[in-house]
């Protein structure tokens, strides 16, 4: 069996897709409280059959692809380089190559031996930042990778975030359409369609490019003003275009470092009055926004 204190998780950016770490790589542990939900490989096998035999003659391999899910408590911004193709600070506004990384995942067995794996050519097609009142801010990354070499790259020192680097709920601020949200219960910034593989005559991907990105922002706050209702429910316009507004989702940790996500062209897709008549519950307004662009600003303490 394996358990707490038995694993290492780290990544380093690649200079070229699938080529592995550069000459002097810096390895980062992405979060604290790290969990890796799965680390899987798909061979996309296709069964072969002969007409005179009901059992398969074998299977032929198709496109090769690996996947892992990495989650944890937000405690730094190094993972932005995996998500924001525009120099780690913003979503791209033009076609470009997607950032790729090499990951190192190792587990120490009870007999003291170590089993490492090094996925390379790894891209992040989806990332989510989660806020929940009373809890740490968390991040979920969906990772796909194109190669897993036998010669495992052993990292040197892994840069780990400290416990005091954690971003907690009481350091969060929300501003939508110029109005602060002081009773926010939950919020989620989702970035989907960030990257995809390009394939050719090999089972493994040829390269990676940015995909059709779909940013979205969802909030659930205790109802205090009708400003958000007016933004979502105004049906007096003759225009076919839903009004756009801006939003800011900012976070601060105990060290005084801040991460601010600026959300452009937010348009409410759905609006709800939840717990309208419910004992011991506040009226809340869950809202889902389509977002046009996202940029991230990190300010050191």
Short mmCIF file of C-alpha atoms in Angstrom, two decimals:
data_model
loop_
_atom_site.label_atom_id
_atom_site.label_comp_id
_atom_site.label_asym_id
_atom_site.label_seq_id
_atom_site.Cartn_x
_atom_site.Cartn_y
_atom_site.Cartn_z
CA UNK A 1 0.00 0.00 0.00
CA UNK A 2 0.99 3.62 -0.44
CA UNK A 3 -0.25 6.76 1.28
CA UNK A 4 0.62 10.15 2.70
CA UNK A 5 4.24 11.16 2.26
CA UNK A 6 4.94 8.47 -0.32
CA UNK A 7 4.79 10.45 -3.58
CA UNK A 8 6.37 13.29 -5.52
CA UNK A 9 4.55 15.41 -8.12
CA UNK A 10 6.29 18.07 -10.19
CA UNK A 11 6.40 19.63 -13.67
CA UNK A 12 8.81 21.61 -15.78
CA UNK A 13 8.15 23.49 -19.02
CA UNK A 14 9.49 22.07 -22.28
CA UNK A 15 11.45 24.11 -24.81
CA UNK A 16 10.02 21.95 -27.62
CA UNK A 17 6.87 19.82 -27.57
CA UNK A 18 7.58 16.30 -26.36
CA UNK A 19 11.35 16.80 -26.11
CA UNK A 20 11.40 16.61 -22.33
CA UNK A 21 13.16 18.98 -19.92
CA UNK A 22 15.68 21.50 -21.20
CA UNK A 23 19.33 21.66 -20.15
CA UNK A 24 18.70 23.37 -16.82
CA UNK A 25 15.06 22.73 -15.90
CA UNK A 26 13.27 24.15 -12.87
CA UNK A 27 10.84 21.67 -11.35
CA UNK A 28 7.73 22.95 -9.60
CA UNK A 29 5.26 21.21 -7.35
CA UNK A 30 2.04 22.82 -8.62
CA UNK A 31 0.04 23.02 -5.36
CA UNK A 32 -0.03 21.92 -1.75
CA UNK A 33 -2.52 19.19 -0.72
CA UNK A 34 -1.84 17.69 -4.16
CA UNK A 35 -3.99 14.84 -5.39
CA UNK A 36 -3.59 12.94 -8.66
CA UNK A 37 -6.91 11.31 -9.43
CA UNK A 38 -5.61 9.07 -12.19
CA UNK A 39 -2.62 8.51 -14.44
CA UNK A 40 -3.80 6.50 -17.40
CA UNK A 41 -2.74 5.48 -20.90
CA UNK A 42 -5.09 4.71 -23.80
CA UNK A 43 -3.89 2.60 -26.73
CA UNK A 44 -7.18 2.90 -28.70
CA UNK A 45 -7.01 -0.77 -29.69
CA UNK A 46 -9.09 -1.99 -32.62
CA UNK A 47 -9.99 -5.70 -32.66
CA UNK A 48 -8.99 -7.81 -35.68
CA UNK A 49 -11.27 -10.64 -36.82
CA UNK A 50 -11.26 -13.46 -39.36
CA UNK A 51 -14.58 -14.42 -40.97
CA UNK A 52 -14.30 -18.07 -39.93
CA UNK A 53 -13.57 -17.49 -36.22
CA UNK A 54 -15.92 -15.80 -33.69
CA UNK A 55 -13.00 -14.92 -31.40
CA UNK A 56 -10.71 -11.96 -32.14
CA UNK A 57 -7.42 -12.65 -33.90
CA UNK A 58 -5.81 -9.81 -31.99
CA UNK A 59 -5.94 -6.04 -31.69
CA UNK A 60 -4.23 -3.23 -33.58
CA UNK A 61 -3.19 -0.07 -31.71
CA UNK A 62 -4.55 3.37 -32.61
CA UNK A 63 -3.63 6.84 -31.42
CA UNK A 64 -1.61 6.82 -28.18
CA UNK A 65 -2.65 9.23 -25.42
CA UNK A 66 -2.03 9.57 -21.70
CA UNK A 67 -4.02 11.54 -19.14
CA UNK A 68 -3.86 12.68 -15.54
CA UNK A 69 -5.94 14.87 -13.25
CA UNK A 70 -4.06 17.08 -10.80
CA UNK A 71 -5.79 19.06 -8.04
CA UNK A 72 -4.72 20.93 -4.95
CA UNK A 73 -4.76 24.06 -2.84
CA UNK A 74 -3.69 27.20 -4.70
CA UNK A 75 -0.29 28.26 -3.31
CA UNK A 76 1.50 29.96 -6.19
CA UNK A 77 1.17 30.87 -9.85
CA UNK A 78 3.82 28.75 -11.60
CA UNK A 79 1.06 26.59 -13.09
CA UNK A 80 -0.16 29.65 -15.04
CA UNK A 81 2.59 28.85 -17.57
CA UNK A 82 0.72 25.64 -18.40
CA UNK A 83 -2.61 27.39 -18.93
CA UNK A 84 -2.12 30.90 -20.29
CA UNK A 85 -0.45 30.48 -23.68
CA UNK A 86 0.28 34.20 -23.95
CA UNK A 87 3.47 34.22 -21.84
CA UNK A 88 1.72 32.76 -18.79
CA UNK A 89 -0.32 35.92 -18.25
CA UNK A 90 -3.34 35.80 -20.58
CA UNK A 91 -5.42 33.68 -22.89
CA UNK A 92 -4.20 34.02 -26.48
CA UNK A 93 -6.00 36.24 -28.99
CA UNK A 94 -4.44 34.59 -32.05
CA UNK A 95 -3.43 31.06 -33.12
CA UNK A 96 -0.24 29.81 -31.49
CA UNK A 97 1.47 26.75 -30.11
CA UNK A 98 0.21 25.57 -26.74
CA UNK A 99 2.64 25.34 -23.81
CA UNK A 100 3.79 21.82 -22.98
CA UNK A 101 5.52 20.30 -19.98
CA UNK A 102 7.20 17.21 -18.63
CA UNK A 103 5.75 15.82 -15.41
CA UNK A 104 7.49 13.72 -12.79
CA UNK A 105 5.31 11.42 -10.69
CA UNK A 106 6.96 8.97 -8.34
CA UNK A 107 5.73 6.75 -5.55
CA UNK A 108 7.82 5.20 -2.77
CA UNK A 109 6.78 1.67 -1.87
CA UNK A 110 6.91 0.22 1.66
CA UNK A 111 10.14 -1.63 0.84
CA UNK A 112 11.82 1.71 0.14
CA UNK A 113 11.99 1.35 -3.63
CA UNK A 114 10.75 4.16 -5.88
CA UNK A 115 8.58 3.79 -8.98
CA UNK A 116 8.77 6.94 -11.15
CA UNK A 117 6.92 7.95 -14.33
CA UNK A 118 7.70 10.89 -16.60
CA UNK A 119 4.88 11.92 -18.97
CA UNK A 120 6.18 14.31 -21.64
CA UNK A 121 4.50 16.43 -24.25
CA UNK A 122 1.86 17.24 -21.61
CA UNK A 123 -0.76 19.91 -22.26
CA UNK A 124 -3.61 21.32 -20.17
CA UNK A 125 -6.91 21.40 -22.09
CA UNK A 126 -8.95 22.45 -19.05
CA UNK A 127 -8.29 24.28 -15.77
CA UNK A 128 -10.64 25.46 -13.01
CA UNK A 129 -10.10 27.78 -10.04
CA UNK A 130 -12.60 27.11 -7.24
CA UNK A 131 -13.67 29.35 -4.35
CA UNK A 132 -15.87 28.04 -1.55
CA UNK A 133 -16.75 30.09 1.53
CA UNK A 134 -14.86 28.75 4.55
CA UNK A 135 -12.40 26.65 2.54
CA UNK A 136 -9.07 27.02 0.77
CA UNK A 137 -9.06 28.09 -2.87
CA UNK A 138 -8.36 25.08 -5.07
CA UNK A 139 -7.30 24.41 -8.66
CA UNK A 140 -8.14 21.44 -10.90
CA UNK A 141 -6.02 20.65 -13.96
CA UNK A 142 -6.89 18.16 -16.68
CA UNK A 143 -3.66 17.05 -18.36
CA UNK A 144 -3.16 15.07 -21.58
CA UNK A 145 0.24 13.84 -22.70
CA UNK A 146 1.71 12.33 -25.82
CA UNK A 147 4.73 10.32 -24.64
CA UNK A 148 6.01 8.32 -21.69
CA UNK A 149 9.67 7.44 -22.20
CA UNK A 150 11.30 4.45 -20.53
CA UNK A 151 14.34 6.50 -19.52
CA UNK A 152 12.82 8.45 -16.66
CA UNK A 153 14.10 11.98 -16.12
CA UNK A 154 14.94 12.35 -12.44
CA UNK A 155 14.47 15.94 -11.24
CA UNK A 156 16.93 17.63 -8.97
CA UNK A 157 15.43 19.89 -6.35
CA UNK A 158 11.66 20.36 -6.58
CA UNK A 159 10.42 23.81 -5.64
CA UNK A 160 7.59 23.31 -3.17
CA UNK A 161 5.12 25.99 -2.05
CA UNK A 162 4.96 26.53 1.69
CA UNK A 163 1.88 26.12 3.86
CA UNK A 164 1.73 29.88 4.43
CA UNK A 165 1.57 30.40 0.65
CA UNK A 166 -1.95 28.92 0.57
CA UNK A 167 -4.78 31.12 -0.71
CA UNK A 168 -7.82 30.98 1.58
CA UNK A 169 -11.38 32.14 1.17
CA UNK A 170 -10.97 35.22 3.40
CA UNK A 171 -8.44 36.70 0.98
CA UNK A 172 -10.86 36.67 -1.96
CA UNK A 173 -12.57 39.67 -3.54
CA UNK A 174 -15.15 39.78 -6.30
CA UNK A 175 -16.24 42.66 -8.47
CA UNK A 176 -18.87 42.20 -11.16
CA UNK A 177 -20.06 45.16 -13.22
CA UNK A 178 -18.46 47.53 -10.72
CA UNK A 179 -20.22 46.08 -7.70
CA UNK A 180 -18.39 44.15 -4.99
CA UNK A 181 -19.79 40.82 -3.85
CA UNK A 182 -19.28 40.68 -0.08
CA UNK A 183 -21.47 37.60 0.57
CA UNK A 184 -20.08 35.29 -2.10
CA UNK A 185 -20.70 31.65 -1.19
CA UNK A 186 -18.99 29.95 -4.12
CA UNK A 187 -17.38 30.85 -7.41
CA UNK A 188 -15.61 29.02 -10.20
CA UNK A 189 -13.45 30.25 -13.07
CA UNK A 190 -13.38 27.56 -15.75
CA UNK A 191 -11.04 27.60 -18.76
CA UNK A 192 -12.00 24.90 -21.27
CA UNK A 193 -10.66 24.19 -24.74
CA UNK A 194 -7.20 25.54 -23.89
CA UNK A 195 -5.13 23.16 -26.00
CA UNK A 196 -5.32 20.20 -28.36
CA UNK A 197 -2.96 17.79 -30.08
CA UNK A 198 -2.21 17.80 -33.81
CA UNK A 199 -1.61 14.38 -35.29
CA UNK A 200 0.00 12.95 -38.40
CA UNK A 201 1.43 9.60 -39.45
CA UNK A 202 2.61 8.64 -35.96
CA UNK A 203 0.65 7.09 -33.13
CA UNK A 204 1.98 9.90 -30.94
CA UNK A 205 1.00 13.56 -31.33
CA UNK A 206 3.02 15.72 -33.70
CA UNK A 207 2.53 19.02 -31.81
CA UNK A 208 0.08 20.98 -29.67
CA UNK A 209 -1.81 24.19 -30.42
CA UNK A 210 -4.38 26.31 -28.65
CA UNK A 211 -7.95 25.08 -29.12
CA UNK A 212 -11.33 26.83 -29.33
CA UNK A 213 -11.17 28.33 -25.84
CA UNK A 214 -14.38 28.62 -23.80
CA UNK A 215 -13.89 30.60 -20.58
CA UNK A 216 -16.77 30.77 -18.11
CA UNK A 217 -17.37 32.18 -14.64
CA UNK A 218 -20.00 31.00 -12.19
CA UNK A 219 -20.94 32.65 -8.91
CA UNK A 220 -23.39 31.99 -6.09
CA UNK A 221 -23.81 34.91 -3.68
CA UNK A 222 -26.39 35.82 -1.07
CA UNK A 223 -28.81 38.23 -2.72
CA UNK A 224 -28.35 41.83 -1.53
CA UNK A 225 -28.83 44.05 -4.62
CA UNK A 226 -30.81 43.77 -7.82
CA UNK A 227 -27.87 44.88 -9.99
CA UNK A 228 -27.03 41.37 -11.15
CA UNK A 229 -30.71 40.60 -11.72
CA UNK A 230 -31.00 43.69 -13.91
CA UNK A 231 -27.95 42.62 -15.92
CA UNK A 232 -29.32 39.12 -16.53
CA UNK A 233 -33.06 39.70 -16.81
CA UNK A 234 -33.29 42.95 -18.83
CA UNK A 235 -35.45 42.08 -21.82
CA UNK A 236 -36.19 45.66 -22.87
CA UNK A 237 -33.42 45.78 -25.45
CA UNK A 238 -34.23 45.51 -29.11
CA UNK A 239 -30.69 44.30 -29.75
CA UNK A 240 -29.94 40.61 -30.16
CA UNK A 241 -26.72 41.05 -28.16
CA UNK A 242 -26.66 40.44 -24.41
CA UNK A 243 -24.91 43.27 -22.56
CA UNK A 244 -21.26 42.67 -21.73
CA UNK A 245 -19.60 43.63 -18.48
CA UNK A 246 -16.26 43.12 -16.79
CA UNK A 247 -15.43 41.22 -13.63
CA UNK A 248 -12.47 40.78 -11.32
CA UNK A 249 -11.70 37.70 -9.25
CA UNK A 250 -8.79 38.52 -6.94
CA UNK A 251 -7.08 36.43 -4.27
CA UNK A 252 -4.55 37.17 -1.54
CA UNK A 253 -2.58 34.73 0.59
CA UNK A 254 -1.14 35.07 4.08
CA UNK A 255 2.18 36.30 2.69
CA UNK A 256 0.51 39.28 1.02
CA UNK A 257 0.97 37.92 -2.51
CA UNK A 258 -2.02 38.51 -4.79
CA UNK A 259 -3.37 36.86 -7.93
CA UNK A 260 -5.94 38.84 -9.88
CA UNK A 261 -7.97 37.43 -12.75
CA UNK A 262 -9.48 40.09 -15.00
CA UNK A 263 -12.48 38.79 -16.92
CA UNK A 264 -13.52 40.64 -20.08
CA UNK A 265 -16.86 40.63 -21.90
CA UNK A 266 -18.83 38.70 -19.30
CA UNK A 267 -22.37 37.89 -20.44
CA UNK A 268 -24.85 36.19 -18.09
CA UNK A 269 -25.95 32.89 -19.59
CA UNK A 270 -28.27 31.86 -16.75
CA UNK A 271 -29.57 33.47 -13.56
CA UNK A 272 -31.48 31.92 -10.70
CA UNK A 273 -33.12 32.82 -7.40
CA UNK A 274 -32.23 29.86 -5.20
CA UNK A 275 -33.83 29.15 -1.80
CA UNK A 276 -36.54 31.70 -2.52
CA UNK A 277 -38.70 30.24 0.26
CA UNK A 278 -36.60 28.01 2.47
CA UNK A 279 -36.38 28.02 6.28
CA UNK A 280 -32.96 28.90 7.69
CA UNK A 281 -31.57 29.66 4.22
CA UNK A 282 -30.69 32.97 2.56
CA UNK A 283 -31.94 33.89 -0.87
CA UNK A 284 -29.02 33.39 -3.24
CA UNK A 285 -28.43 34.15 -6.91
CA UNK A 286 -26.41 31.54 -8.84
CA UNK A 287 -25.20 33.05 -12.13
CA UNK A 288 -23.28 31.52 -15.02
CA UNK A 289 -21.36 33.88 -17.32
CA UNK A 290 -19.79 33.37 -20.70
CA UNK A 291 -16.42 35.16 -20.66
CA UNK A 292 -14.57 36.64 -23.62
CA UNK A 293 -11.02 36.95 -22.31
CA UNK A 294 -9.02 36.27 -19.14
CA UNK A 295 -5.72 37.72 -17.98
CA UNK A 296 -3.82 37.05 -14.76
CA UNK A 297 -1.69 39.45 -12.74
CA UNK A 298 0.55 38.21 -9.92
CA UNK A 299 1.85 40.73 -7.39
CA UNK A 300 4.58 39.67 -5.01
CA UNK A 301 4.37 40.59 -1.33
#
